mmCIF file of N, CA and C in Angstrom:
data_model
loop_
_atom_site.group_PDB
_atom_site.id
_atom_site.type_symbol
_atom_site.label_atom_id
_atom_site.label_comp_id
_atom_site.label_asym_id
_atom_site.label_seq_id
_atom_site.Cartn_x
_atom_site.Cartn_y
_atom_site.Cartn_z
ATOM 1 N N MET A 1 -64.634 -26.332 8.712
ATOM 2 C CA MET A 1 -63.544 -25.598 9.463
ATOM 3 C C MET A 1 -64.230 -24.359 9.253
ATOM 4 N N ALA A 2 -63.978 -23.304 10.108
ATOM 5 C CA ALA A 2 -64.644 -21.818 10.181
ATOM 6 C C ALA A 2 -63.712 -21.313 9.301
ATOM 7 N N LYS A 3 -63.996 -20.299 8.696
ATOM 8 C CA LYS A 3 -63.336 -19.590 7.455
ATOM 9 C C LYS A 3 -63.558 -17.793 8.063
ATOM 10 N N THR A 4 -62.328 -17.300 7.696
ATOM 11 C CA THR A 4 -62.282 -15.949 8.324
ATOM 12 C C THR A 4 -61.940 -15.383 6.799
ATOM 13 N N GLN A 5 -62.635 -14.004 6.930
ATOM 14 C CA GLN A 5 -62.470 -13.190 5.798
ATOM 15 C C GLN A 5 -61.219 -12.526 5.539
ATOM 16 N N LEU A 6 -60.419 -12.336 4.525
ATOM 17 C CA LEU A 6 -59.001 -11.702 4.190
ATOM 18 C C LEU A 6 -59.362 -10.820 3.108
ATOM 19 N N ASN A 7 -59.334 -9.562 3.203
ATOM 20 C CA ASN A 7 -59.721 -8.674 2.026
ATOM 21 C C ASN A 7 -58.108 -8.197 1.612
ATOM 22 N N VAL A 8 -57.610 -8.378 0.589
ATOM 23 C CA VAL A 8 -56.312 -8.229 -0.186
ATOM 24 C C VAL A 8 -56.544 -7.339 -1.546
ATOM 25 N N ARG A 9 -55.564 -6.097 -1.549
ATOM 26 C CA ARG A 9 -55.487 -5.678 -2.822
ATOM 27 C C ARG A 9 -54.395 -5.941 -3.601
ATOM 28 N N VAL A 10 -54.968 -6.164 -5.168
ATOM 29 C CA VAL A 10 -53.941 -6.315 -5.895
ATOM 30 C C VAL A 10 -54.202 -5.612 -7.131
ATOM 31 N N ASP A 11 -53.158 -5.610 -8.284
ATOM 32 C CA ASP A 11 -53.637 -4.606 -9.425
ATOM 33 C C ASP A 11 -54.456 -5.550 -10.325
ATOM 34 N N GLU A 12 -54.760 -4.938 -11.392
ATOM 35 C CA GLU A 12 -55.945 -5.400 -12.115
ATOM 36 C C GLU A 12 -55.478 -6.344 -12.609
ATOM 37 N N GLY A 13 -53.948 -6.620 -13.452
ATOM 38 C CA GLY A 13 -53.613 -7.576 -13.948
ATOM 39 C C GLY A 13 -53.529 -9.261 -13.101
ATOM 40 N N THR A 14 -53.088 -8.723 -11.904
ATOM 41 C CA THR A 14 -52.835 -9.993 -11.126
ATOM 42 C C THR A 14 -54.658 -10.447 -10.837
ATOM 43 N N ALA A 15 -55.469 -9.342 -10.534
ATOM 44 C CA ALA A 15 -56.844 -10.040 -10.136
ATOM 45 C C ALA A 15 -57.292 -10.611 -11.394
ATOM 46 N N ARG A 16 -57.061 -10.281 -12.258
ATOM 47 C CA ARG A 16 -57.294 -10.883 -14.001
ATOM 48 C C ARG A 16 -56.877 -12.486 -14.108
ATOM 49 N N ALA A 17 -55.592 -12.671 -13.613
ATOM 50 C CA ALA A 17 -54.881 -13.815 -13.731
ATOM 51 C C ALA A 17 -55.409 -14.759 -12.614
ATOM 52 N N ALA A 18 -55.888 -14.157 -11.465
ATOM 53 C CA ALA A 18 -56.384 -15.072 -10.554
ATOM 54 C C ALA A 18 -57.771 -15.736 -10.978
ATOM 55 N N ARG A 19 -58.548 -14.709 -11.614
ATOM 56 C CA ARG A 19 -59.928 -15.134 -12.056
ATOM 57 C C ARG A 19 -59.408 -16.185 -13.053
ATOM 58 N N GLU A 20 -58.787 -15.766 -13.920
ATOM 59 C CA GLU A 20 -58.508 -16.867 -15.138
ATOM 60 C C GLU A 20 -58.074 -18.225 -14.680
ATOM 61 N N ARG A 21 -56.894 -18.101 -13.694
ATOM 62 C CA ARG A 21 -56.584 -19.581 -13.560
ATOM 63 C C ARG A 21 -57.974 -20.186 -12.515
ATOM 64 N N ALA A 22 -58.535 -19.674 -11.726
ATOM 65 C CA ALA A 22 -59.391 -20.480 -10.970
ATOM 66 C C ALA A 22 -60.444 -20.599 -11.862
ATOM 67 N N LEU A 23 -61.046 -20.076 -12.889
ATOM 68 C CA LEU A 23 -61.985 -20.521 -13.907
ATOM 69 C C LEU A 23 -61.451 -21.790 -14.572
ATOM 70 N N ALA A 24 -60.201 -21.816 -15.030
ATOM 71 C CA ALA A 24 -59.483 -22.828 -15.735
ATOM 72 C C ALA A 24 -59.362 -24.238 -14.962
ATOM 73 N N ARG A 25 -59.531 -23.961 -13.712
ATOM 74 C CA ARG A 25 -59.219 -25.139 -12.572
ATOM 75 C C ARG A 25 -60.004 -25.630 -12.208
ATOM 76 N N GLY A 26 -61.520 -24.853 -12.513
ATOM 77 C CA GLY A 26 -62.829 -24.967 -12.147
ATOM 78 C C GLY A 26 -63.288 -24.897 -10.362
ATOM 79 N N MET A 27 -62.636 -23.674 -10.080
ATOM 80 C CA MET A 27 -62.735 -23.322 -8.623
ATOM 81 C C MET A 27 -62.995 -21.813 -8.584
ATOM 82 N N SER A 28 -63.541 -21.670 -7.449
ATOM 83 C CA SER A 28 -63.657 -20.224 -7.022
ATOM 84 C C SER A 28 -62.043 -19.613 -6.800
ATOM 85 N N VAL A 29 -62.312 -18.323 -6.960
ATOM 86 C CA VAL A 29 -61.099 -17.248 -6.556
ATOM 87 C C VAL A 29 -60.488 -17.411 -5.217
ATOM 88 N N ASN A 30 -61.471 -17.604 -4.129
ATOM 89 C CA ASN A 30 -61.251 -18.019 -2.646
ATOM 90 C C ASN A 30 -60.545 -19.163 -2.699
ATOM 91 N N ARG A 31 -60.970 -20.260 -3.486
ATOM 92 C CA ARG A 31 -60.606 -21.449 -3.417
ATOM 93 C C ARG A 31 -58.909 -21.768 -3.913
ATOM 94 N N TYR A 32 -58.942 -20.905 -5.006
ATOM 95 C CA TYR A 32 -57.582 -20.990 -5.732
ATOM 96 C C TYR A 32 -56.688 -20.161 -4.773
ATOM 97 N N ILE A 33 -56.826 -19.231 -4.291
ATOM 98 C CA ILE A 33 -55.870 -18.496 -3.154
ATOM 99 C C ILE A 33 -55.552 -19.545 -2.073
ATOM 100 N N GLU A 34 -56.467 -19.934 -1.587
ATOM 101 C CA GLU A 34 -56.306 -21.017 -0.363
ATOM 102 C C GLU A 34 -55.596 -22.044 -0.591
ATOM 103 N N GLU A 35 -55.636 -22.530 -1.865
ATOM 104 C CA GLU A 35 -54.956 -23.820 -2.178
ATOM 105 C C GLU A 35 -53.248 -23.049 -2.866
ATOM 106 N N LEU A 36 -53.285 -21.696 -3.103
ATOM 107 C CA LEU A 36 -51.944 -21.360 -3.542
ATOM 108 C C LEU A 36 -51.169 -21.366 -2.122
ATOM 109 N N VAL A 37 -51.977 -20.506 -1.088
ATOM 110 C CA VAL A 37 -51.261 -20.429 0.144
ATOM 111 C C VAL A 37 -50.753 -21.718 1.034
ATOM 112 N N ARG A 38 -51.757 -22.858 0.753
ATOM 113 C CA ARG A 38 -51.481 -24.293 1.255
ATOM 114 C C ARG A 38 -50.242 -24.702 0.389
ATOM 115 N N GLN A 39 -50.172 -24.708 -0.702
ATOM 116 C CA GLN A 39 -48.905 -25.227 -1.064
ATOM 117 C C GLN A 39 -47.416 -24.613 -0.830
ATOM 118 N N ASP A 40 -47.554 -22.871 -0.706
ATOM 119 C CA ASP A 40 -46.265 -22.223 -0.101
ATOM 120 C C ASP A 40 -46.171 -22.532 1.128
ATOM 121 N N THR A 41 -47.035 -23.069 1.951
ATOM 122 C CA THR A 41 -46.777 -23.175 3.600
ATOM 123 C C THR A 41 -46.464 -24.690 3.841
ATOM 124 N N GLY A 42 -46.291 -25.320 2.861
ATOM 125 C CA GLY A 42 -45.487 -26.765 3.055
ATOM 126 C C GLY A 42 -46.056 -27.792 2.366
ATOM 127 N N ALA A 43 -47.084 -27.717 1.414
ATOM 128 C CA ALA A 43 -47.654 -29.007 0.689
ATOM 129 C C ALA A 43 -46.741 -28.943 -0.604
ATOM 130 N N VAL A 44 -45.880 -28.151 -0.895
ATOM 131 C CA VAL A 44 -44.957 -27.771 -2.428
ATOM 132 C C VAL A 44 -44.684 -29.223 -2.698
ATOM 133 N N GLY A 45 -43.844 -30.025 -1.804
ATOM 134 C CA GLY A 45 -43.179 -31.187 -2.203
ATOM 135 C C GLY A 45 -44.320 -31.932 -2.609
ATOM 136 N N GLN A 46 -45.294 -31.951 -2.055
ATOM 137 C CA GLN A 46 -46.550 -32.977 -2.574
ATOM 138 C C GLN A 46 -47.123 -32.781 -3.886
ATOM 139 N N THR A 47 -47.254 -31.204 -3.914
ATOM 140 C CA THR A 47 -47.683 -30.738 -5.512
ATOM 141 C C THR A 47 -46.906 -31.234 -6.633
ATOM 142 N N PHE A 48 -45.427 -30.915 -6.262
ATOM 143 C CA PHE A 48 -44.378 -31.350 -7.015
ATOM 144 C C PHE A 48 -44.163 -32.999 -7.483
ATOM 145 N N VAL A 49 -44.603 -33.571 -6.510
ATOM 146 C CA VAL A 49 -44.701 -35.086 -7.033
ATOM 147 C C VAL A 49 -45.763 -35.570 -7.807
ATOM 148 N N GLU A 50 -46.812 -35.000 -7.514
ATOM 149 C CA GLU A 50 -48.115 -34.929 -8.271
ATOM 150 C C GLU A 50 -47.931 -34.538 -9.644
ATOM 151 N N ALA A 51 -47.309 -33.253 -9.537
ATOM 152 C CA ALA A 51 -47.056 -32.973 -11.021
ATOM 153 C C ALA A 51 -46.175 -33.717 -11.948
ATOM 154 N N ALA A 52 -45.184 -34.225 -10.999
ATOM 155 C CA ALA A 52 -44.229 -35.088 -11.881
ATOM 156 C C ALA A 52 -44.797 -36.474 -12.336
ATOM 157 N N ALA A 53 -45.809 -36.900 -11.489
ATOM 158 C CA ALA A 53 -46.138 -38.207 -11.716
ATOM 159 C C ALA A 53 -47.427 -38.200 -12.865
ATOM 160 N N ASP A 54 -47.812 -36.782 -13.079
ATOM 161 C CA ASP A 54 -48.870 -36.548 -14.136
ATOM 162 C C ASP A 54 -48.050 -36.448 -15.540
ATOM 163 N N PHE A 55 -46.752 -35.776 -15.090
ATOM 164 C CA PHE A 55 -45.921 -35.531 -16.589
ATOM 165 C C PHE A 55 -45.259 -36.977 -17.045
ATOM 166 N N MET A 56 -45.204 -38.033 -15.969
ATOM 167 C CA MET A 56 -44.658 -39.159 -16.610
ATOM 168 C C MET A 56 -45.618 -39.925 -17.385
ATOM 169 N N LYS A 57 -46.936 -39.544 -16.682
ATOM 170 C CA LYS A 57 -48.165 -40.861 -17.176
ATOM 171 C C LYS A 57 -48.347 -39.944 -18.893
ATOM 172 N N GLN A 58 -48.319 -38.530 -18.792
ATOM 173 C CA GLN A 58 -48.461 -38.032 -19.996
ATOM 174 C C GLN A 58 -47.419 -38.261 -21.371
ATOM 175 N N TYR A 59 -46.055 -38.755 -20.677
ATOM 176 C CA TYR A 59 -45.163 -38.874 -21.417
ATOM 177 C C TYR A 59 -44.389 -40.421 -21.563
ATOM 178 N N GLU A 60 -45.217 -40.886 -21.168
ATOM 179 C CA GLU A 60 -44.808 -42.642 -20.959
ATOM 180 C C GLU A 60 -44.433 -43.289 -22.052
ATOM 181 N N ALA A 61 -45.380 -42.925 -23.007
ATOM 182 C CA ALA A 61 -45.115 -43.759 -24.337
ATOM 183 C C ALA A 61 -43.758 -43.220 -24.998
ATOM 184 N N VAL A 62 -43.579 -41.929 -24.615
ATOM 185 C CA VAL A 62 -42.368 -41.344 -25.410
ATOM 186 C C VAL A 62 -40.999 -41.971 -24.598
ATOM 187 N N PHE A 63 -41.289 -41.989 -23.492
ATOM 188 C CA PHE A 63 -39.974 -42.484 -22.955
ATOM 189 C C PHE A 63 -39.966 -44.085 -23.138
ATOM 190 N N ALA A 64 -40.938 -44.764 -23.165
ATOM 191 C CA ALA A 64 -40.507 -45.939 -23.471
ATOM 192 C C ALA A 64 -40.194 -46.497 -24.811
ATOM 193 N N GLU A 65 -40.568 -45.673 -25.660
ATOM 194 C CA GLU A 65 -39.931 -45.802 -27.219
ATOM 195 C C GLU A 65 -38.658 -45.266 -27.352
ATOM 196 N N GLU A 66 -38.151 -44.205 -26.533
ATOM 197 C CA GLU A 66 -36.953 -43.675 -26.758
ATOM 198 C C GLU A 66 -35.881 -44.852 -25.942
ATOM 199 N N PHE A 67 -36.243 -45.399 -24.935
ATOM 200 C CA PHE A 67 -35.502 -46.181 -24.327
ATOM 201 C C PHE A 67 -35.607 -47.563 -24.304
ATOM 202 N N ALA A 68 -36.432 -48.101 -25.165
ATOM 203 C CA ALA A 68 -36.691 -49.478 -25.446
ATOM 204 C C ALA A 68 -35.724 -50.161 -25.874
ATOM 205 N N GLY A 69 -35.699 -51.453 -25.460
ATOM 206 C CA GLY A 69 -34.194 -52.312 -25.345
ATOM 207 C C GLY A 69 -32.874 -51.827 -24.953
ATOM 208 N N GLU A 70 -32.700 -50.861 -24.262
ATOM 209 C CA GLU A 70 -31.774 -50.337 -23.617
ATOM 210 C C GLU A 70 -31.212 -51.172 -22.274
ATOM 211 N N ASP A 71 -30.316 -51.458 -21.865
ATOM 212 C CA ASP A 71 -29.979 -51.979 -20.868
ATOM 213 C C ASP A 71 -29.113 -50.836 -19.915
ATOM 214 N N ASP A 72 -29.139 -51.157 -18.679
ATOM 215 C CA ASP A 72 -28.276 -50.110 -17.769
ATOM 216 C C ASP A 72 -26.966 -49.874 -18.184
ATOM 217 N N SER A 73 -26.285 -50.429 -18.812
ATOM 218 C CA SER A 73 -24.688 -50.266 -19.493
ATOM 219 C C SER A 73 -25.075 -49.228 -20.359
ATOM 220 N N THR A 74 -26.045 -49.434 -21.701
ATOM 221 C CA THR A 74 -26.009 -48.320 -22.874
ATOM 222 C C THR A 74 -26.698 -47.029 -22.301
ATOM 223 N N ARG A 75 -27.747 -47.037 -21.238
ATOM 224 C CA ARG A 75 -28.131 -45.808 -20.565
ATOM 225 C C ARG A 75 -26.929 -45.074 -19.646
ATOM 226 N N GLU A 76 -25.882 -45.773 -19.174
ATOM 227 C CA GLU A 76 -24.906 -45.145 -18.388
ATOM 228 C C GLU A 76 -24.089 -44.189 -19.510
ATOM 229 N N GLY A 77 -23.764 -44.557 -20.937
ATOM 230 C CA GLY A 77 -23.078 -44.145 -21.892
ATOM 231 C C GLY A 77 -23.939 -42.642 -22.023
ATOM 232 N N ARG A 78 -25.171 -42.339 -21.798
ATOM 233 C CA ARG A 78 -26.024 -41.069 -22.054
ATOM 234 C C ARG A 78 -25.805 -40.116 -21.141
ATOM 235 N N ARG A 79 -25.177 -40.294 -19.919
ATOM 236 C CA ARG A 79 -25.129 -39.426 -18.854
ATOM 237 C C ARG A 79 -23.684 -38.822 -19.120
#
């Protein structure tokens, strides 16, 4: 895909944050900004689903322990 150069001006704090977040994610600032724009223009739902799946994987054991042995009627009482 052809690339187009886009120059933007941001304050130093925003620039620093972009550099730090890109570095933490192992990508260039250009790629980081490109990903943010893609998320904002339609892929937000997919990003949410992926983040939710990651959350559930991370806390699966906690949920399993909390709700072990409960049936649907017991869970209904929690709501």
